[in-house]
Structure formats: C-alpha cells, structure tokens
Amino acid sequence: MINSKGPGVSLDFQIHLTNACNLRCKHCYSKPAGTYLTSEQFDHAFHEVLKYMVFLKAAPGRVTITGGEPTLSPLLFDTIGKCIRSGFARIALLTNGTLITDSLARKLKKYGCTQAQICIEGNRETHNAIRGGTFDQVVKAWEICRRNGIAVFNQTTINPLNYRQVDDIVNACKGNVLYTRFLRQIPHNGKLGALTASEWMDFIGRILFAYRKDWPESLHFIRVKDVYWSHVFRSMPYRCPFNVEKYPLLPTIECNGDVYVCRRSNIVVGNILQNDLKTIFEKSDVLYRTWQQKDLNVRCGTCQELDRCGGCRGMALAVNGDIMAEDPHCFVSDIPKEWFADAARTMGKTQRRPAARDNVKVTTEEVLRYLKLKGTFSLALRQVAERKLTLKAAGTAGIRISPGELQRGVNTFRAGHGLKKATDTRQWLKSNGVSVEGLQNFVRANLFIDKFKKTLAHTANEKNGHSSRPLKNFVEEKVYREWLNQLLP
C-alpha cells in the first residue's frame, strides 16, 4: 500500500461553500439549489482533510474556495482564516466576479486570500451569451482585485461557441491578469455540447501558429490545462486526476459533503461527512479501475505515451459513456514524432531559466520591498502581531508547555512537512535558513496559541453545551478572532 508521498509533496483541496449562485452560466456543471455548507460541516470536513494530509505526509498546499458563488456564503472569511492558520498559505477564490467590490476585496486580502480566478468566456458578445451579460463586471473585478493586492488569473472553458476566439481572449487578458488558462468543456451538463476533434485541433492550432513566434514567453502567459498540451509542452504540468495515483492530492468537496477527484467529470467517489478521505479513495470502484488502467480502450491501452498522458477520463465518459473509453480529442498519435522533438526543444528553453535564477543573490531588504509592493507585507505583519499579542496574553494567563508537549508538537510539524528522518529535517531547516532552536520556538508558540484559544472559548462552550469537537473548534476560532479584533481592528 502506498501511504507516503515523501518530503516536498503538498496537498491542495477545493471546497464548495454553497451551490447557490446569482448567475446561470451555460457551461457550468453546478445545479444551483441554495444549499450551504454549515460551520459544523466545514469543521468536520476540514478536520478530515488535515487527517488525510498527515496520512500522506504531505505539506499544506493551495486551497481553492468556490461554489456556486462563494461570496454568497457566510462562511467565506472564517474558511479563509482557518485555512491560513492551519498552514495553507495559498488561498484562491474561484468567483464569477459580479459581487466583487473594493470593500469586499480589502476584507478578502485582510483575511489572507492571495488569488482570484475570475473568467471571461470569449469576446464580449460570446461571454455575455454564456454568462448573462457580465463582461464589463468581470473586467472591473479584475481591476478591483489587482488594486487591493489580490493576484488575478483567467480560465476560459473552450466550447463550440468560443473555440475560434483565442486572440480576443488573450488580448482582453493582457495587462489585466497574471496569465490566462484554457480547458475543454466536458459536456455532461448538456447545455453547450462537446467540441468535435477538429474543433479542438482548430483551437490548439490557433495558439501554436499565432503565438509560437513569441515562445517561450507566450507559454508562461497562455496556459492550457489539458493532458495533451501538458504532455507535449510541460508548461503547466497536468494529468487527468483519475490517472494520477491511488491517493489523489487534489480532493474536491461539495457543499453537501460529496467528494470528487475532478469536479468537472461529475463523478462522486464518496461523502466526507460519512467517511474519511483515505477510506473513500481506497473503496472507490471508479478510482480502482482508472488507477489500475487495466481495461482501458484499446487505443489508449496500447499507446506508448500512456504513462505520460492517460487521456481525460471525464471526457471519455461524457462522450463515449465509459470512463475507460478513448478520449475523443487525443492528438498525440496523429502528430509526427519530429514535431514533438521540436516542441521539447522549445520548452527546454523555458526550463533553463530557473537554474540561472538560483545563482542570483537576494537580500532581505529586497524581499521586504517586494512584499510591500505586492501587497502581502501588511498581512504578514498583522499575523506576526497577532502571534505576539497572543503569546503575551498566554504568559499572563499562566499557560505552560511541557517538554513532552513540545516534542509531540515538533513531531507533528515534521510529519506535516514530510520530514520522516532526522537528516530530512536538518536539510529542510538548512534550506530555509532556520535553526533547530528557531523551529522549537515556532512550534512552542503554536502550542501556546492553541492553549490560549481553548482557555478563551472554555466559558462559551460550557455555557452553550457544545460537546462535539468540530463545534468546539468553531467556537474557539470565533471567540479568539473576536478577542484579536478588539486589539487589532
């Protein structure tokens, strides 16, 4: 059994706070029903995610908060805060952008949101036909987020209405977003239908021939989130989640607790309110079939590129009715081998850049200046101030940490970062410029803060009769946040 990802591996997850939405977009997989994840349900689900992360020996990665429309959920800011405090430093909001205001963006930034995916779906006319006349609102939301220090990117779903509008989309995005991504429409919702193989190749060809003269720069701004594009160019490493491995590193949780490994495929593999993630993934018949790859369609099953590609299982199911069928848009076997070699040489030029950057000396002053201009310094400053205030209050309250508690805390930290051996820990500390004493002080501070939060919330839990662990956790965070906001408004 595979039960360890090893050092350096991180866990991302996506959480749908609600399926309520103020739009009815033609390409959307969601079916708005006004269901909202409750505080207790989120606490339970998040606890299971953290357990799964420890099982995998994976570090916290990125959290994507979405819906429906996530800004409609009353849990939005509490969710961001809890994820930040648990070590998930990359928080992305997937929103339609129509409800984004300056005050909302400032609050998102204050709580720790670092990224926002706000999308156009073609030129103005096509976007308005798909997303209900919201093109100008999206462009305005891009500007508001940038102004408030939130990085913005676009992701367009390619479908029969917009596959010829690559130039329109790229031109609209330039100067407004960090990059633009494209991905295929999986037609299980029946509203827009599937791209034909020729339409998909038409779209790919438009990118190749229009922007190849500007490679490798264009491949950093124009990204295709697709197994075949990634297979050839490696500009955005991506494989079908059903083909990755037995224990997925990007679980998606719906507002009713349903778990997916790919939300666009519309295949539920379990429910996190009923089972833990490890059990869900181990008992899923669908995941077992795709992970084993033993009964793939003949063309995919005999393809020499299978291990590097795998095809899109969601598209195979939507078009051919079988998750193990051939992906109808595969172009790998139809392109001459010399073309792949040429593409690999092109991408090789882009992949040599990081090596040169490794030799550049960076000062602390430069890092601080960058953080200030980026808009993330104030968030880090507030978090440090919050910790110092809490530690002072914990000392005043007479809270103590025993040597045994400290050792268990260090062990938990190491497990969360995949540091199984002492040599791994020493190497990790050295690469991050941290001493053993610095690590111990950091963990000790975390333990003080945890104990202080429990002390603050004890009276509230006793008064309201809260006994379940998820609800107690919620009360602790709520009372602690209220205490901090009185000191640091």
Coordinates of C-alpha atoms in Angstrom, one line a residue:
M1 CA 0.0 0.0 0.0
I2 CA 1.2 3.5 -0.9
N3 CA 0.9 5.6 2.2
S4 CA 3.7 8.2 1.9
K5 CA 4.3 10.9 -0.6
G6 CA 7.6 11.9 0.9
P7 CA 9.2 15.3 1.5
G8 CA 8.3 18.2 -0.7
V9 CA 4.8 17.0 -1.7
S10 CA 1.9 19.2 -0.9
L11 CA -1.9 18.6 -0.7
D12 CA -4.3 21.0 -2.4
F13 CA -8.0 20.9 -2.0
Q14 CA -11.1 22.6 -3.3
I15 CA -14.1 23.4 -1.1
H16 CA -17.6 24.4 -2.4
L17 CA -19.2 26.5 0.3
T18 CA -22.5 26.6 -1.5
N19 CA -24.2 25.8 -4.7
A20 CA -26.3 29.0 -4.6
C21 CA -25.4 31.4 -7.4
N22 CA -26.6 34.7 -8.8
L23 CA -25.9 33.6 -12.4
R24 CA -27.0 30.7 -14.6
C25 CA -24.0 30.2 -16.9
K26 CA -24.5 27.9 -19.8
H27 CA -21.3 26.0 -19.4
C28 CA -21.5 25.4 -15.6
Y29 CA -21.5 21.9 -14.1
S30 CA -23.3 23.1 -10.9
K31 CA -27.0 22.9 -10.4
P32 CA -28.0 25.8 -8.1
A33 CA -30.2 24.6 -5.3
G34 CA -29.5 27.1 -2.4
T35 CA -27.5 24.5 -0.4
Y36 CA -24.9 26.0 2.0
L37 CA -22.2 24.2 3.9
T38 CA -22.7 24.7 7.7
S39 CA -20.0 25.7 10.1
E40 CA -20.1 22.3 11.8
Q41 CA -19.9 20.5 8.4
F42 CA -17.0 22.6 7.3
D43 CA -15.1 21.9 10.6
H44 CA -15.7 18.2 10.2
A45 CA -14.6 18.2 6.5
F46 CA -11.5 20.3 7.2
H47 CA -10.6 18.0 10.1
E48 CA -10.7 15.1 7.7
V49 CA -8.6 17.0 5.1
L50 CA -5.9 17.6 7.8
K51 CA -6.0 13.9 8.8
Y52 CA -5.6 12.9 5.2
M53 CA -2.7 15.3 4.8
V54 CA -0.9 13.7 7.8
F55 CA -1.5 10.2 6.4
L56 CA 0.1 11.3 3.1
K57 CA 2.9 13.0 4.9
A58 CA 2.2 16.0 2.7
A59 CA 2.6 19.7 3.4
P60 CA -0.3 22.1 3.1
G61 CA -0.6 23.5 -0.5
R62 CA -3.3 25.6 -2.1
V63 CA -7.0 25.9 -1.0
T64 CA -9.5 26.9 -3.7
I65 CA -12.7 28.3 -2.3
T66 CA -15.7 28.2 -4.7
G67 CA -19.4 27.4 -5.2
G68 CA -21.9 28.2 -6.7
E69 CA -20.8 31.7 -6.0
P70 CA -18.6 31.6 -2.8
T71 CA -19.1 35.3 -1.9
L72 CA -22.7 34.4 -1.1
S73 CA -21.6 32.1 1.8
P74 CA -21.5 33.5 5.3
L75 CA -18.5 31.1 6.0
L76 CA -16.2 32.7 3.4
F77 CA -14.0 34.7 5.7
D78 CA -14.0 32.1 8.5
T79 CA -12.9 29.5 6.0
I80 CA -10.0 31.6 4.7
G81 CA -8.9 32.3 8.3
K82 CA -9.0 28.6 9.4
C83 CA -7.1 27.5 6.3
I84 CA -4.4 30.2 6.8
R85 CA -4.0 29.3 10.5
S86 CA -3.6 25.6 9.5
G87 CA -0.7 26.4 7.2
F88 CA -2.4 26.7 3.8
A89 CA -0.7 30.0 2.7
R90 CA -2.1 30.0 -0.8
I91 CA -5.8 30.8 -0.8
A92 CA -7.6 31.2 -4.1
L93 CA -11.2 32.4 -4.7
L94 CA -13.0 31.0 -7.7
T95 CA -15.8 33.6 -8.3
N96 CA -17.8 35.0 -11.2
G97 CA -16.7 38.4 -10.0
T98 CA -20.0 40.2 -10.2
L99 CA -20.2 40.8 -6.4
I100 CA -16.6 41.9 -6.0
T101 CA -16.3 45.4 -4.5
D102 CA -13.4 47.4 -3.1
S103 CA -14.6 46.7 0.5
L104 CA -15.0 43.0 -0.2
A105 CA -11.6 42.8 -1.9
R106 CA -9.9 44.6 1.1
K107 CA -11.5 42.2 3.5
L108 CA -10.5 39.1 1.4
K109 CA -6.9 40.4 1.4
K110 CA -7.0 41.1 5.1
Y111 CA -8.1 37.6 5.9
G112 CA -5.5 36.0 3.7
C113 CA -6.9 35.5 0.2
T114 CA -4.0 35.7 -2.3
Q115 CA -5.5 34.8 -5.6
A116 CA -8.8 35.1 -7.5
Q117 CA -9.9 33.2 -10.6
I118 CA -12.4 35.4 -12.5
C119 CA -13.2 34.4 -16.0
I120 CA -14.2 35.6 -19.4
E121 CA -15.6 33.1 -21.8
G122 CA -14.8 34.6 -25.2
N123 CA -15.2 38.0 -26.7
R124 CA -17.7 40.4 -25.2
E125 CA -20.7 39.0 -27.2
T126 CA -19.9 35.4 -26.6
H127 CA -19.1 35.9 -22.9
N128 CA -22.4 37.8 -22.4
A129 CA -24.3 35.0 -24.1
I130 CA -22.7 32.4 -21.8
R131 CA -22.5 34.3 -18.5
G132 CA -25.5 36.6 -18.8
G133 CA -24.2 40.0 -19.9
T134 CA -21.4 40.3 -17.2
F135 CA -18.3 41.0 -19.4
D136 CA -17.8 44.6 -18.1
Q137 CA -18.3 43.4 -14.5
V138 CA -15.6 40.8 -14.8
V139 CA -13.1 43.3 -16.2
K140 CA -14.0 45.7 -13.4
A141 CA -13.5 42.9 -10.8
W142 CA -10.0 42.2 -12.3
E143 CA -9.1 45.8 -11.7
I144 CA -10.5 45.9 -8.1
C145 CA -8.6 42.7 -7.1
R146 CA -5.3 44.0 -8.6
R147 CA -5.8 47.3 -6.8
N148 CA -6.2 45.5 -3.5
G149 CA -3.2 43.2 -3.9
I150 CA -5.0 40.1 -5.0
A151 CA -3.4 38.3 -7.9
V152 CA -5.9 37.5 -10.7
F153 CA -5.9 34.9 -13.4
N154 CA -8.4 33.9 -16.1
Q155 CA -9.6 30.4 -17.1
T156 CA -11.7 30.1 -20.2
T157 CA -13.7 26.9 -20.8
I158 CA -13.3 26.1 -24.5
N159 CA -16.6 25.1 -26.1
P160 CA -18.3 25.2 -29.6
L161 CA -19.2 28.9 -29.1
N162 CA -15.7 30.3 -28.4
Y163 CA -13.0 27.9 -29.7
R164 CA -12.1 30.4 -32.5
Q165 CA -11.7 33.4 -30.2
V166 CA -8.3 32.7 -28.8
D167 CA -6.9 36.1 -29.9
D168 CA -9.9 38.0 -28.4
I169 CA -9.5 36.3 -25.1
V170 CA -5.7 36.7 -24.9
N171 CA -5.9 40.4 -25.9
A172 CA -8.6 41.1 -23.3
C173 CA -6.4 39.4 -20.6
K174 CA -3.1 41.1 -21.4
G175 CA -2.3 43.7 -18.9
N176 CA -5.2 42.7 -16.7
V177 CA -4.4 39.3 -15.4
L178 CA -1.2 37.3 -14.5
Y179 CA -2.0 34.6 -17.0
T180 CA -4.8 33.1 -18.9
R181 CA -5.7 29.4 -18.9
F182 CA -7.8 27.3 -21.2
L183 CA -9.5 24.0 -20.6
R184 CA -12.0 21.9 -22.5
Q185 CA -15.7 21.8 -21.9
I186 CA -16.8 18.4 -20.6
P187 CA -20.4 18.2 -21.9
H188 CA -22.2 16.3 -19.1
N189 CA -24.4 19.2 -18.4
G190 CA -25.9 19.1 -21.9
K191 CA -26.1 22.9 -22.3
L192 CA -23.3 23.5 -24.8
G193 CA -22.4 20.1 -26.2
A194 CA -18.9 18.7 -26.8
L195 CA -16.2 20.1 -29.1
T196 CA -15.5 17.9 -32.1
A197 CA -12.0 16.6 -32.5
S198 CA -11.5 19.0 -35.4
E199 CA -12.7 22.0 -33.3
W200 CA -10.3 21.1 -30.5
M201 CA -7.4 20.9 -33.0
D202 CA -8.5 24.2 -34.6
F203 CA -8.2 25.8 -31.1
I204 CA -4.8 24.2 -30.4
G205 CA -3.6 25.2 -33.9
R206 CA -4.6 28.9 -33.3
I207 CA -2.4 29.0 -30.2
L208 CA 0.5 27.2 -31.9
F209 CA 0.6 29.3 -35.0
A210 CA -0.4 32.7 -33.6
Y211 CA 2.0 32.7 -30.6
R212 CA 4.8 30.3 -31.4
K213 CA 6.9 33.3 -32.7
D214 CA 6.9 34.6 -29.1
W215 CA 7.8 31.4 -27.3
P216 CA 8.9 30.8 -24.7
E217 CA 7.4 34.0 -23.2
S218 CA 3.9 33.2 -24.5
L219 CA 3.8 29.8 -22.9
H220 CA 4.1 31.5 -19.5
F221 CA 1.1 33.7 -20.1
I222 CA -1.0 31.4 -22.2
R223 CA -1.5 28.1 -20.5
V224 CA -3.7 25.1 -21.5
K225 CA -4.9 23.0 -18.6
D226 CA -5.1 19.8 -20.5
V227 CA -3.4 16.4 -20.5
Y228 CA -2.2 16.6 -24.1
W229 CA -0.9 20.1 -24.0
S230 CA 0.9 19.4 -20.8
H231 CA 2.2 16.1 -22.3
V232 CA 3.9 18.0 -25.1
F233 CA 4.9 21.3 -23.6
R234 CA 5.2 20.8 -19.8
S235 CA 4.3 24.5 -19.5
M236 CA 1.6 23.5 -17.0
P237 CA 2.2 20.0 -15.5
Y238 CA -1.2 18.4 -15.5
R239 CA -2.6 14.9 -15.7
C240 CA -6.2 13.6 -15.5
P241 CA -6.8 13.3 -11.7
F242 CA -8.2 9.8 -12.3
N243 CA -4.9 8.7 -13.7
V244 CA -2.5 10.1 -11.2
E245 CA -2.3 7.6 -8.4
K246 CA -4.2 5.8 -5.7
Y247 CA -4.3 8.7 -3.2
P248 CA -5.2 11.9 -5.0
L249 CA -3.5 15.2 -4.0
L250 CA -6.4 17.4 -5.0
P251 CA -9.7 16.3 -3.5
T252 CA -12.8 18.4 -4.2
I253 CA -15.5 18.7 -1.6
E254 CA -19.1 19.8 -2.5
C255 CA -21.3 21.8 -0.1
N256 CA -23.2 18.6 0.7
G257 CA -20.0 16.7 1.5
D258 CA -19.7 14.8 -1.8
V259 CA -16.1 14.1 -2.8
Y260 CA -14.8 14.3 -6.3
V261 CA -11.3 13.9 -7.7
C262 CA -12.4 16.0 -10.7
R263 CA -15.4 18.2 -10.2
R264 CA -15.8 18.7 -14.0
S265 CA -16.3 14.9 -14.5
N266 CA -19.3 14.9 -12.2
I267 CA -18.4 11.6 -10.7
V268 CA -18.9 11.3 -6.9
V269 CA -16.5 8.9 -5.2
G270 CA -17.8 9.3 -1.6
N271 CA -19.0 11.7 1.0
I272 CA -16.7 13.2 3.6
L273 CA -19.5 13.6 6.1
Q274 CA -19.8 9.8 6.2
N275 CA -16.3 8.5 5.6
D276 CA -12.7 9.7 5.9
L277 CA -10.8 10.5 2.6
K278 CA -8.5 7.6 2.9
T279 CA -11.4 5.2 3.1
I280 CA -13.3 6.9 0.3
F281 CA -10.4 6.7 -2.1
E282 CA -9.5 3.1 -1.2
K283 CA -13.1 1.8 -1.6
S284 CA -14.0 3.7 -4.8
D285 CA -14.6 1.2 -7.7
V286 CA -14.2 4.0 -10.2
L287 CA -10.8 5.1 -8.8
Y288 CA -9.6 1.5 -8.7
R289 CA -10.4 1.0 -12.4
T290 CA -8.7 4.1 -13.6
W291 CA -5.8 3.8 -11.2
Q292 CA -5.0 0.2 -12.4
Q293 CA -5.5 1.2 -16.1
K294 CA -6.1 -2.5 -16.9
D295 CA -9.3 -2.2 -19.0
L296 CA -8.6 1.0 -21.0
N297 CA -9.9 1.2 -24.5
V298 CA -7.5 -0.5 -27.0
R299 CA -6.2 2.8 -28.4
C300 CA -5.4 4.3 -25.0
G301 CA -4.4 0.9 -23.5
T302 CA -1.7 0.2 -26.2
C303 CA -0.5 3.8 -26.5
Q304 CA 3.2 4.2 -25.8
E305 CA 2.6 7.6 -24.2
L306 CA 0.0 6.2 -21.7
D307 CA 2.2 6.7 -18.6
R308 CA 3.0 10.3 -19.5
C309 CA -0.6 11.2 -20.5
G310 CA -3.6 9.0 -19.6
G311 CA -6.2 11.0 -21.5
C312 CA -9.2 12.8 -20.0
R313 CA -11.4 10.2 -18.3
G314 CA -14.2 12.7 -17.7
M315 CA -14.4 13.5 -21.4
A316 CA -14.3 9.8 -22.3
L317 CA -17.3 9.2 -20.0
A318 CA -19.3 12.2 -21.2
V319 CA -18.8 11.5 -24.9
N320 CA -18.5 7.7 -25.1
G321 CA -20.4 6.6 -22.0
D322 CA -17.4 4.7 -20.4
I323 CA -14.8 6.2 -18.2
M324 CA -12.2 3.8 -19.6
A325 CA -13.0 4.6 -23.2
E326 CA -10.9 6.6 -25.6
D327 CA -10.6 10.4 -25.1
P328 CA -12.2 11.6 -28.4
H329 CA -9.8 14.6 -28.6
C330 CA -6.5 12.8 -28.4
F331 CA -4.0 14.2 -31.0
V332 CA -0.8 12.6 -29.6
S333 CA -0.7 9.7 -32.1
D334 CA -1.7 11.9 -35.0
I335 CA 1.3 14.3 -34.8
P336 CA 4.7 13.4 -36.3
K337 CA 7.4 12.5 -33.8
E338 CA 9.7 15.2 -35.1
W339 CA 7.1 17.8 -34.1
F340 CA 7.2 16.6 -30.5
A341 CA 11.0 16.8 -30.6
D342 CA 10.8 20.4 -31.8
A343 CA 8.3 21.2 -29.1
A344 CA 10.5 19.6 -26.4
R345 CA 13.5 21.8 -27.6
T346 CA 11.3 24.9 -27.4
M347 CA 10.2 24.1 -23.8
G348 CA 13.8 23.3 -22.9
K349 CA 14.5 27.0 -23.4
T350 CA 11.9 27.9 -20.8
Q351 CA 13.0 25.3 -18.3
R352 CA 16.6 26.6 -18.2
R353 CA 15.5 29.9 -16.6
P354 CA 15.1 28.8 -13.0
A355 CA 18.7 27.4 -12.9
A356 CA 20.0 30.9 -13.7
R357 CA 17.8 32.5 -11.0
D358 CA 19.2 30.1 -8.4
N359 CA 22.6 31.9 -8.7
V360 CA 21.1 35.3 -8.0
K361 CA 21.7 36.7 -4.6
V362 CA 18.6 38.2 -2.9
T363 CA 18.8 40.4 0.2
T364 CA 16.2 40.6 3.0
E365 CA 15.6 44.3 2.1
E366 CA 14.7 43.3 -1.4
V367 CA 12.3 40.7 -0.2
L368 CA 10.6 43.1 2.2
R369 CA 10.3 45.8 -0.5
Y370 CA 8.8 43.2 -2.9
L371 CA 6.3 42.1 -0.3
K372 CA 5.3 45.7 0.4
L373 CA 4.7 46.5 -3.3
K374 CA 2.9 43.2 -3.8
G375 CA 0.5 44.0 -1.0
T376 CA 1.2 40.9 1.1
F377 CA 3.5 42.5 3.7
S378 CA 0.7 44.0 5.7
L379 CA -1.0 40.6 6.1
A380 CA 2.3 39.0 7.3
L381 CA 2.8 41.9 9.7
R382 CA -0.7 41.5 11.1
Q383 CA -0.2 37.8 11.6
V384 CA 3.1 38.3 13.4
A385 CA 1.5 41.0 15.6
E386 CA -1.4 38.6 16.4
R387 CA 1.0 35.9 17.5
K388 CA 3.0 38.3 19.7
L389 CA -0.2 39.6 21.4
T390 CA -1.4 36.0 21.9
L391 CA 1.9 34.8 23.4
K392 CA 2.0 37.7 25.8
A393 CA -1.6 37.0 26.9
A394 CA -0.8 33.3 27.3
G395 CA 2.1 34.1 29.6
T396 CA -0.1 36.4 31.7
A397 CA -2.7 33.7 31.9
G398 CA 0.0 31.3 33.4
I399 CA -0.2 28.8 30.4
R400 CA 2.8 26.4 30.3
I401 CA 4.2 24.0 27.7
S402 CA 5.8 20.8 28.9
P403 CA 8.9 19.3 27.2
G404 CA 6.7 16.3 26.2
E405 CA 4.1 18.6 24.6
L406 CA 6.9 20.4 22.7
Q407 CA 8.3 17.2 21.4
R408 CA 4.9 16.0 20.2
G409 CA 4.4 19.4 18.5
V410 CA 7.7 19.1 16.7
N411 CA 6.9 15.6 15.6
T412 CA 3.5 16.8 14.2
F413 CA 5.3 19.6 12.4
R414 CA 7.8 17.2 10.8
A415 CA 5.0 14.8 9.8
G416 CA 3.0 17.7 8.2
H417 CA 6.1 18.6 6.1
G418 CA 7.0 15.1 5.2
L419 CA 10.3 15.1 7.3
K420 CA 10.4 11.5 8.2
K421 CA 14.1 11.3 9.1
A422 CA 16.4 13.5 11.2
T423 CA 18.5 14.1 8.1
D424 CA 15.5 15.3 6.2
T425 CA 14.7 17.7 9.0
R426 CA 18.3 19.1 9.1
Q427 CA 18.3 19.5 5.3
W428 CA 14.9 21.3 5.4
L429 CA 16.0 23.6 8.2
K430 CA 19.2 24.5 6.3
S431 CA 17.5 25.1 3.0
N432 CA 15.1 27.5 4.8
G433 CA 17.7 29.2 6.9
V434 CA 16.1 28.1 10.2
S435 CA 17.9 26.8 13.3
V436 CA 16.6 23.9 15.4
E437 CA 16.0 26.4 18.2
G438 CA 14.0 28.6 15.7
L439 CA 11.8 25.6 14.8
Q440 CA 11.2 24.8 18.5
N441 CA 10.3 28.4 19.3
F442 CA 7.8 28.4 16.4
V443 CA 6.2 25.2 17.5
R444 CA 6.1 26.3 21.1
A445 CA 4.4 29.5 20.1
N446 CA 1.8 27.5 18.1
L447 CA 1.1 25.4 21.2
F448 CA 0.7 28.5 23.4
I449 CA -1.7 29.9 20.9
D450 CA -3.8 26.7 20.8
K451 CA -4.0 26.5 24.6
F452 CA -4.9 30.2 24.9
K453 CA -7.7 29.8 22.3
K454 CA -9.1 26.9 24.3
T455 CA -8.9 29.0 27.5
L456 CA -10.8 31.9 25.9
A457 CA -13.5 29.6 24.5
H458 CA -13.9 27.4 27.5
T459 CA -16.6 29.5 29.1
A460 CA -18.6 29.9 25.8
N461 CA -18.5 26.1 25.2
E462 CA -19.6 25.4 28.8
K463 CA -22.4 28.0 28.6
N464 CA -23.8 26.7 25.3
G465 CA -23.3 23.0 26.0
H466 CA -21.0 22.4 22.9
S467 CA -19.5 18.9 23.2
S468 CA -18.7 17.9 19.6
R469 CA -15.1 18.5 18.6
P470 CA -15.9 20.3 15.3
L471 CA -18.3 22.7 17.0
K472 CA -15.8 23.4 19.8
N473 CA -13.2 24.2 17.2
F474 CA -15.5 26.6 15.6
V475 CA -16.3 28.4 18.9
E476 CA -12.6 28.6 19.7
E477 CA -11.8 30.3 16.4
K478 CA -14.8 32.6 16.7
V479 CA -14.0 33.8 20.2
Y480 CA -10.3 34.1 19.5
R481 CA -10.9 36.2 16.4
E482 CA -13.3 38.5 18.3
W483 CA -10.6 38.9 21.0
L484 CA -8.0 39.8 18.4
N485 CA -10.2 42.2 16.5
Q486 CA -10.6 44.2 19.7
L487 CA -6.9 44.7 19.9
L488 CA -6.1 44.9 16.2
P489 CA -9.1 46.3 14.4

